[in-house]
Short mmCIF file of C-alpha atoms in Angstrom, two decimals:
data_model
loop_
_atom_site.label_atom_id
_atom_site.label_comp_id
_atom_site.label_asym_id
_atom_site.label_seq_id
_atom_site.Cartn_x
_atom_site.Cartn_y
_atom_site.Cartn_z
CA MET H 295 27.77 29.25 137.82
CA GLN H 296 26.95 32.75 136.57
CA GLN H 297 28.22 33.48 133.03
CA PHE H 298 29.30 36.91 131.72
CA ASP H 299 31.30 38.22 128.78
CA LEU H 300 33.36 40.41 130.93
CA ILE H 301 34.04 40.71 134.63
CA ILE H 302 35.72 43.89 136.05
CA ILE H 303 37.23 43.82 139.33
CA GLY H 304 36.97 47.15 141.03
CA GLY H 305 33.98 49.56 140.94
CA GLY H 306 35.78 52.90 140.98
CA ILE H 307 35.71 55.38 137.93
CA LEU H 308 38.28 53.36 135.82
CA GLY H 309 36.60 50.02 136.31
CA THR H 310 33.12 51.59 135.82
CA SER H 311 34.40 53.38 132.61
CA HIS H 312 35.46 50.01 131.30
CA ALA H 313 32.08 48.59 132.12
CA PHE H 314 30.40 51.39 130.28
CA HIS H 315 32.36 50.98 127.00
CA ALA H 316 31.91 47.20 127.08
CA LEU H 317 28.20 47.61 127.50
CA GLN H 318 28.15 49.81 124.52
CA LYS H 319 29.45 46.92 122.62
CA GLY H 320 26.60 44.65 123.61
CA LEU H 321 28.56 42.70 126.20
CA LYS H 322 27.14 41.21 129.47
CA VAL H 323 29.25 42.77 132.13
CA LEU H 324 29.64 42.26 135.83
CA ILE H 325 31.50 44.48 138.27
CA LEU H 326 32.77 42.89 141.54
CA GLU H 327 33.42 45.65 144.13
CA ARG H 328 35.09 44.50 147.41
CA ASP H 329 33.42 47.09 149.54
CA SER H 330 29.80 47.80 150.13
CA TYR H 331 30.38 50.81 147.74
CA PRO H 332 33.50 52.41 146.28
CA LEU H 333 35.77 53.98 148.93
CA GLY H 334 39.05 54.67 147.21
CA ALA H 335 40.35 57.49 145.20
CA THR H 336 37.17 57.86 143.14
CA VAL H 337 35.33 59.40 146.14
CA ARG H 338 38.31 61.04 147.79
CA ASN H 339 39.20 63.72 145.18
CA PHE H 340 37.98 67.15 144.25
CA GLY H 341 35.61 66.09 141.31
CA GLN H 342 37.35 68.28 138.87
CA VAL H 343 37.25 67.26 135.23
CA VAL H 344 40.10 69.26 133.68
CA PRO H 345 41.61 68.14 130.44
CA SER H 346 43.40 71.51 130.36
CA GLY H 347 45.86 70.16 132.99
CA LEU H 348 46.79 67.14 130.93
CA ALA H 349 49.11 66.64 127.99
CA ASP H 350 49.41 64.50 124.80
CA LYS H 351 47.14 61.54 124.59
CA TRP H 352 45.89 62.05 128.16
CA PHE H 353 44.49 65.35 127.01
CA ASP H 354 42.48 63.51 124.29
CA TYR H 355 41.32 60.97 126.85
CA GLY H 356 40.19 63.90 129.02
CA LEU H 357 38.22 65.37 126.09
CA THR H 358 36.50 61.99 125.53
CA GLY H 359 35.61 61.85 129.21
CA LEU H 360 34.31 65.32 129.31
CA ALA H 361 31.95 64.80 126.38
CA LEU H 362 30.82 61.42 127.87
CA TYR H 363 30.06 63.02 131.26
CA LYS H 364 28.00 65.76 129.60
CA SER H 365 26.18 63.23 127.46
CA ILE H 366 25.19 61.03 130.44
CA GLN H 367 24.19 64.16 132.44
CA GLN H 368 21.58 64.81 129.59
CA LYS H 369 20.00 61.48 130.40
CA GLY H 370 20.37 61.17 134.18
CA ASP H 371 21.78 63.48 136.91
CA ILE H 372 25.18 62.13 137.80
CA SER H 373 26.06 65.71 139.38
CA VAL H 374 27.89 67.19 136.47
CA ARG H 375 28.06 70.97 136.61
CA GLN H 376 29.55 73.06 133.79
CA ASN H 377 31.15 76.08 135.48
CA GLY H 378 34.52 75.81 133.90
CA SER H 379 38.18 75.72 135.32
CA ILE H 380 40.31 78.78 136.16
CA TYR H 381 44.03 78.83 136.78
CA ILE H 382 44.89 81.89 138.82
CA ALA H 383 48.42 83.38 138.39
CA SER H 384 49.85 85.13 141.42
CA ASP H 385 53.18 86.43 140.01
CA LYS H 386 54.84 87.20 136.75
CA ASP H 387 56.31 83.77 136.19
CA GLU H 388 52.75 82.28 136.55
CA GLN H 389 51.39 84.79 134.21
CA ALA H 390 53.97 83.89 131.63
CA LEU H 391 53.05 80.29 131.89
CA ILE H 392 49.25 80.77 131.48
CA HIS H 393 49.87 82.96 128.38
CA GLU H 394 52.01 80.20 126.84
CA LEU H 395 49.46 77.58 127.60
CA LYS H 396 46.82 79.86 126.09
CA ALA H 397 48.79 79.99 122.87
CA HIS H 398 49.02 76.12 122.76
CA TYR H 399 45.29 75.77 123.23
CA ASP H 400 44.52 78.44 120.64
CA HIS H 401 46.67 76.61 118.28
CA ILE H 402 44.83 73.26 118.71
CA GLY H 403 41.30 74.88 119.02
CA TYR H 404 40.57 74.20 122.64
CA GLN H 405 38.52 77.19 124.11
CA ALA H 406 40.35 79.27 126.73
CA GLN H 407 40.09 82.84 127.77
CA LEU H 408 42.53 85.17 129.64
CA LEU H 409 41.04 87.14 132.45
CA SER H 410 42.64 90.30 133.82
CA ALA H 411 42.87 90.91 137.48
CA SER H 412 39.71 92.97 137.53
CA GLU H 413 37.76 90.31 135.44
CA VAL H 414 38.89 87.69 138.12
CA GLN H 415 37.46 89.86 140.85
CA GLN H 416 34.24 90.42 138.88
CA ARG H 417 33.66 86.57 138.40
CA TYR H 418 35.14 85.37 141.54
CA PRO H 419 34.78 88.04 144.34
CA ALA H 420 35.88 85.42 146.89
CA ILE H 421 39.46 85.53 145.54
CA LYS H 422 41.58 88.01 147.41
CA PRO H 423 42.70 90.98 144.96
CA ALA H 424 46.26 90.86 146.33
CA TYR H 425 46.67 87.20 145.06
CA ALA H 426 45.13 87.24 141.57
CA LYS H 427 47.26 88.98 138.92
CA GLU H 428 45.62 87.30 135.96
CA ALA H 429 43.97 83.91 135.23
CA LEU H 430 43.14 81.43 132.40
CA PHE H 431 39.67 80.20 132.04
CA PHE H 432 38.45 77.05 130.34
CA PRO H 433 34.63 77.34 130.03
CA GLU H 434 33.84 73.85 128.64
CA GLU H 435 35.15 71.95 131.78
CA VAL H 436 33.10 70.53 134.45
CA SER H 437 33.03 69.31 137.97
CA VAL H 438 31.25 66.45 139.77
CA GLU H 439 30.48 65.67 143.32
CA PRO H 440 32.76 62.72 144.09
CA ASP H 441 30.86 61.43 146.95
CA LYS H 442 27.63 61.12 144.78
CA MET H 443 28.86 60.68 141.23
CA ILE H 444 29.98 57.06 141.21
CA HIS H 445 26.83 55.89 143.02
CA ARG H 446 24.57 57.77 140.55
CA LEU H 447 26.66 56.46 137.57
CA HIS H 448 26.30 52.86 138.79
CA ALA H 449 22.47 53.30 139.26
CA PHE H 450 22.35 54.79 135.75
CA LEU H 451 24.27 51.86 134.17
CA LYS H 452 22.22 49.40 135.99
CA GLU H 453 18.85 50.95 134.91
CA GLN H 454 19.71 51.88 131.44
CA HIS H 455 22.31 49.42 130.25
CA LYS H 456 21.69 46.22 132.43
CA LEU H 457 25.05 46.39 134.19
CA GLN H 458 25.31 43.86 137.04
CA ILE H 459 27.17 44.77 140.11
CA GLN H 460 28.09 42.67 143.23
CA TYR H 461 29.13 44.84 146.14
CA TYR H 462 31.05 43.53 149.16
CA THR H 463 32.72 40.87 147.02
CA PRO H 464 36.40 40.80 147.36
CA VAL H 465 38.05 38.57 144.81
CA THR H 466 40.23 35.94 146.33
CA SER H 467 40.81 33.45 143.51
CA ILE H 468 41.16 33.62 139.83
CA GLU H 469 41.41 30.45 137.73
CA GLU H 470 41.53 29.73 134.00
CA ALA H 471 39.99 26.76 132.42
CA LYS H 472 39.18 26.21 128.67
CA GLY H 473 39.47 29.79 127.64
CA GLN H 474 37.31 30.94 130.49
CA VAL H 475 38.10 32.76 133.74
CA ILE H 476 36.45 31.49 137.03
CA ILE H 477 36.16 34.06 139.83
CA ASN H 478 35.80 32.95 143.44
CA GLY H 479 34.56 29.58 142.12
CA HIS H 480 31.21 31.27 141.19
CA PHE H 481 31.50 33.72 138.43
CA GLN H 482 32.80 33.00 134.93
CA ALA H 483 33.67 35.12 131.91
CA GLY H 484 35.65 35.15 128.70
CA LYS H 485 37.67 38.14 130.02
CA VAL H 486 38.53 39.83 133.24
CA ILE H 487 39.88 43.39 133.71
CA ILE H 488 41.42 44.27 136.95
CA CYS H 489 41.04 47.95 138.06
CA CYS H 490 41.73 47.61 141.75
CA GLY H 491 43.57 50.90 142.39
CA HIS H 492 46.58 50.54 144.65
CA GLU H 493 45.30 47.32 146.47
CA GLY H 494 47.41 44.53 144.76
CA LYS H 495 47.90 42.32 147.88
CA LEU H 496 45.25 39.72 147.18
CA LEU H 497 45.63 39.33 143.40
CA PHE H 498 49.04 38.79 141.74
CA PRO H 499 51.03 40.48 144.58
CA GLU H 500 54.24 39.60 142.76
CA ILE H 501 53.20 41.41 139.63
CA PHE H 502 52.17 44.47 141.59
CA SER H 503 55.44 44.57 143.73
CA ALA H 504 57.48 44.49 140.43
CA SER H 505 55.22 46.86 138.57
CA GLY H 506 57.03 49.98 139.14
CA GLN H 507 54.01 51.75 140.60
CA VAL H 508 54.16 54.08 143.46
CA VAL H 509 51.29 55.15 145.78
CA SER H 510 50.57 58.67 146.55
CA LYS H 511 49.10 59.72 149.82
CA LEU H 512 47.25 63.03 149.85
CA GLN H 513 45.51 65.14 152.36
CA MET H 514 42.41 67.28 151.83
CA LEU H 515 40.12 69.40 153.89
CA ARG H 516 36.55 70.47 153.65
CA SER H 517 34.91 73.61 155.18
CA ILE H 518 31.65 74.28 156.67
CA PRO H 519 29.08 75.53 154.15
CA MET H 520 30.24 78.96 153.09
CA PRO H 521 27.73 80.59 150.69
CA GLU H 522 29.36 83.95 151.42
CA LEU H 523 32.40 82.65 149.43
CA PRO H 524 31.11 81.78 145.95
CA LEU H 525 33.58 79.73 144.01
CA LYS H 526 31.84 78.28 140.97
CA GLY H 527 33.74 75.69 139.06
CA ASN H 528 37.36 74.23 139.42
CA ILE H 529 39.69 76.78 141.04
CA LEU H 530 43.35 76.10 140.51
CA THR H 531 46.02 78.35 141.76
CA GLY H 532 49.68 79.34 141.20
CA LEU H 533 51.20 76.20 142.70
CA THR H 534 49.04 74.08 140.32
CA ILE H 535 50.35 76.13 137.25
CA ARG H 536 53.89 75.18 138.56
CA ARG H 537 52.83 71.47 138.81
CA TYR H 538 50.44 70.37 136.13
CA GLU H 539 51.87 68.44 133.20
CA SER H 540 50.20 70.67 130.42
CA PHE H 541 52.28 73.57 131.75
CA ALA H 542 55.37 71.34 131.97
CA THR H 543 54.86 69.99 128.43
CA TYR H 544 53.67 72.99 126.49
CA CYS H 545 55.22 76.06 128.13
CA PRO H 546 58.73 76.95 126.97
CA SER H 547 59.35 78.90 130.19
CA PHE H 548 58.32 76.17 132.52
CA ASN H 549 61.97 74.78 133.21
CA ARG H 550 63.53 78.25 133.55
CA ILE H 551 61.15 79.67 136.27
CA LYS H 552 62.50 79.62 139.84
CA THR H 553 60.59 78.55 142.92
CA PRO H 554 59.99 81.53 145.29
CA GLN H 555 61.18 81.05 148.74
CA HIS H 556 57.71 80.99 150.20
CA TYR H 557 56.82 77.91 148.06
CA GLU H 558 59.67 75.79 149.16
CA GLU H 559 58.18 74.15 152.16
CA LEU H 560 54.97 73.58 150.22
CA LYS H 561 56.72 71.89 147.36
CA LYS H 562 58.53 69.66 149.90
CA TRP H 563 55.12 68.18 150.77
CA GLY H 564 53.91 68.16 147.20
CA ILE H 565 51.32 70.69 148.08
CA HIS H 566 49.39 72.61 145.39
CA ILE H 567 46.16 74.62 146.22
CA LEU H 568 42.92 73.75 144.58
CA PHE H 569 39.30 74.66 145.58
CA LYS H 570 35.93 73.11 144.52
CA GLN H 571 32.84 74.24 146.05
CA ALA H 572 30.25 71.44 146.67
CA THR H 573 26.48 71.84 146.14
CA ASP H 574 26.00 72.37 149.87
CA ASN H 575 28.46 75.37 149.66
CA SER H 576 31.17 73.64 151.55
CA ILE H 577 34.66 74.12 150.04
CA ILE H 578 37.00 71.28 149.41
CA ILE H 579 40.64 72.33 149.77
CA GLY H 580 43.91 70.57 149.11
CA ASP H 581 46.10 68.88 148.52
CA SER H 582 49.38 67.29 149.38
CA HIS H 583 51.50 64.31 148.12
CA GLU H 584 53.76 61.83 149.80
CA TYR H 585 54.96 58.83 147.87
CA ALA H 586 56.13 55.21 148.52
CA PRO H 587 56.66 52.13 146.22
CA ILE H 588 53.49 50.11 145.99
CA HIS H 589 54.87 47.23 147.95
CA GLN H 590 55.72 49.66 150.75
CA SER H 591 52.54 51.80 150.73
CA ASP H 592 51.74 50.78 154.39
CA ASP H 593 54.77 52.95 155.29
CA LEU H 594 52.72 56.07 154.34
CA GLY H 595 50.58 55.43 157.40
CA PHE H 596 46.93 55.90 158.20
CA HIS H 597 47.37 59.16 160.11
CA THR H 598 46.61 62.69 159.00
CA ASN H 599 49.66 65.01 159.33
CA HIS H 600 48.43 68.12 161.12
CA TYR H 601 51.55 70.05 159.91
CA ILE H 602 50.64 69.46 156.35
CA ASN H 603 46.99 70.56 156.89
CA GLU H 604 48.30 73.81 158.47
CA LEU H 605 50.53 74.40 155.48
CA ILE H 606 47.56 73.85 153.09
CA LEU H 607 45.28 76.02 155.12
CA GLU H 608 47.75 78.87 155.49
CA GLU H 609 48.36 79.02 151.82
CA ALA H 610 44.65 78.83 151.18
CA SER H 611 44.06 81.71 153.54
CA HIS H 612 46.26 83.90 151.21
CA ILE H 613 43.87 83.19 148.35
CA ILE H 614 40.37 83.19 150.01
CA ASN H 615 39.18 84.44 153.43
CA ILE H 616 39.10 81.05 155.33
CA GLY H 617 40.54 79.93 158.64
CA SER H 618 40.84 76.87 160.87
CA ARG H 619 37.38 77.51 162.48
CA GLN H 620 35.78 76.97 159.22
CA ILE H 621 37.29 73.55 158.57
CA ALA H 622 34.73 70.79 159.21
CA SER H 623 36.65 67.67 158.25
CA CYS H 624 39.92 66.35 156.70
CA TRP H 625 40.95 63.08 155.27
CA ASN H 626 43.66 60.95 153.57
CA GLY H 627 43.36 59.69 150.01
CA PHE H 628 45.60 57.07 148.32
CA TYR H 629 46.09 56.40 144.65
CA ALA H 630 48.53 54.34 142.60
CA GLN H 631 50.44 55.81 139.73
CA HIS H 632 53.10 54.72 137.26
CA ASN H 633 55.69 57.63 136.73
CA GLU H 634 56.88 56.37 133.34
CA ASN H 635 53.86 55.16 131.66
CA ASN H 636 51.00 57.16 133.41
CA ILE H 637 49.19 53.89 133.96
CA PHE H 638 49.97 50.21 134.76
CA GLU H 639 49.03 47.78 132.11
CA LYS H 640 49.63 44.04 132.34
CA ASP H 641 48.16 41.13 130.29
CA VAL H 642 48.47 38.27 132.69
CA SER H 643 47.04 36.04 130.01
CA PRO H 644 44.80 36.43 126.97
CA GLN H 645 41.87 36.39 129.27
CA ILE H 646 43.15 38.42 132.28
CA HIS H 647 44.13 42.12 132.06
CA ILE H 648 45.32 44.48 134.56
CA ARG H 649 44.59 48.12 134.01
CA THR H 650 45.20 50.31 137.09
CA GLY H 651 47.58 52.97 138.48
CA ILE H 652 46.04 55.92 136.55
CA GLY H 653 47.11 58.29 139.37
CA GLY H 654 45.34 61.55 139.73
CA LYS H 655 44.06 61.48 136.17
CA GLY H 656 41.25 59.08 136.75
CA MET H 657 38.27 61.37 137.13
CA THR H 658 39.26 63.38 134.06
CA ALA H 659 40.91 60.82 131.80
CA GLY H 660 39.68 57.44 132.99
CA ALA H 661 36.59 57.27 130.80
CA GLY H 662 38.53 58.22 127.78
CA TYR H 663 41.40 55.79 128.41
CA ALA H 664 38.92 53.07 129.17
CA LYS H 665 37.35 53.35 125.64
CA GLU H 666 40.64 52.96 123.99
CA SER H 667 41.42 49.90 126.36
CA VAL H 668 38.16 48.27 125.64
CA ASP H 669 38.35 48.88 121.83
CA LEU H 670 41.87 47.23 121.91
CA LEU H 671 40.65 44.28 123.81
CA TYR H 672 37.52 43.52 121.85
CA GLY H 673 38.12 45.46 118.49
CA ILE H 674 36.66 48.79 117.52
#
C-alpha cells in the first residue's frame, strides 16, 4: 500500500492549490483525479484572475493567488499574462459605481486607474465608442489560459516539488483505520482533503445533499481567431459592474440603481458580458447562470440553450464588432457554490476534510483560500 502524508481528491485548481501549499510544508502529497485530466470548472472558465471583483477576505485570498501565479510564472510558464482588468461603464449609474469602487481601492492601497472614454478608445480600439462612457482599470491583475494552465501547473509541481498525481482514478471507497485513511484499498494517508467540485454522488452523498450548495450552469462562446479585434487583458462590462460582489459590498449607490429595461431579460438568465482574448486571438465570450440545488443538478440538463447564446451574442455585439458567423464553438460549465458561506467546508472526521463549492471564485481566490486551509489543518 502506498503511503502519503496527504491525499487530495480532485485535480482542479482548488485541489491543486491545496497540494502546492502542503508541498511547501514538506509533506508527501498525492492527487487522485477521476478523469484522464481535469475537465471541470477549472478548464471551462475565462481564466481571469480578478481580485478587484471580490470582497472582504476573498479579496485577500485573491491577492495571495495573484502573487502566487506571478511567482510560479517566473519559474515556469503556466500561461500567466499581466495585461490588467478593465471594467467598462456604459451609463451614468455604472460610472457612479466605478468611481465609488475606485475610492475604496484608493483607501486600501490597491492600484486602480479611471480611464475616460477617449482613453478607453486609445487602449482598446475594439470597444465600440457608443458603449464605453468611462472605465476602471486594474494594472496588476492577470489572465491565464484555462485549457493550458492546470496541465502546466501539474507538470511544474511534479517536476519541481515531487507532487504525485494519479489520473483516471475515481475514488470509490474511503476507510479509516488507526488514525489513517485508506483510499480504494490501495492508497493510505494521515489526512484526505476532498476538492471534488459539484460531484458528490460517489463520496458522502448524504453530506452533499444536505450541504446547502447549489450548482450553477453557465454558457460560454468562443470566436474564431480575430487579431483585428485586440482585447488585451480581462474585459468586464456594465452588466458585470452590476453583478460583482466588490461593487455590491463597497459602493453606496449599488442598491439604489435601477435595472434598465434592456437588461431585464439578460438578468433573468444571469447573463453578464465578459471577454478574454486567448493567445491564438480567439475571444472567449460569456456568460450565463442557471441554478439548481446540488442534489437536483441533473435537472439543469446537458444541452446548450440556443436562446441564451443569442442573448449573450447580441449584447456582446453592442460592445465589440462580432456576429454569429465569427463563433467557432460554445459549451456548458458547471460549478458548485454555497450562497451563505462562499465555500463548503466539512470535517467528516479528524482525518477527512471536504473543501469544495468555491463557485466562480476558484481561479482567482482558490490558491489563497487553500493556503489558509492547509495552514489551519497542519499549523502555520
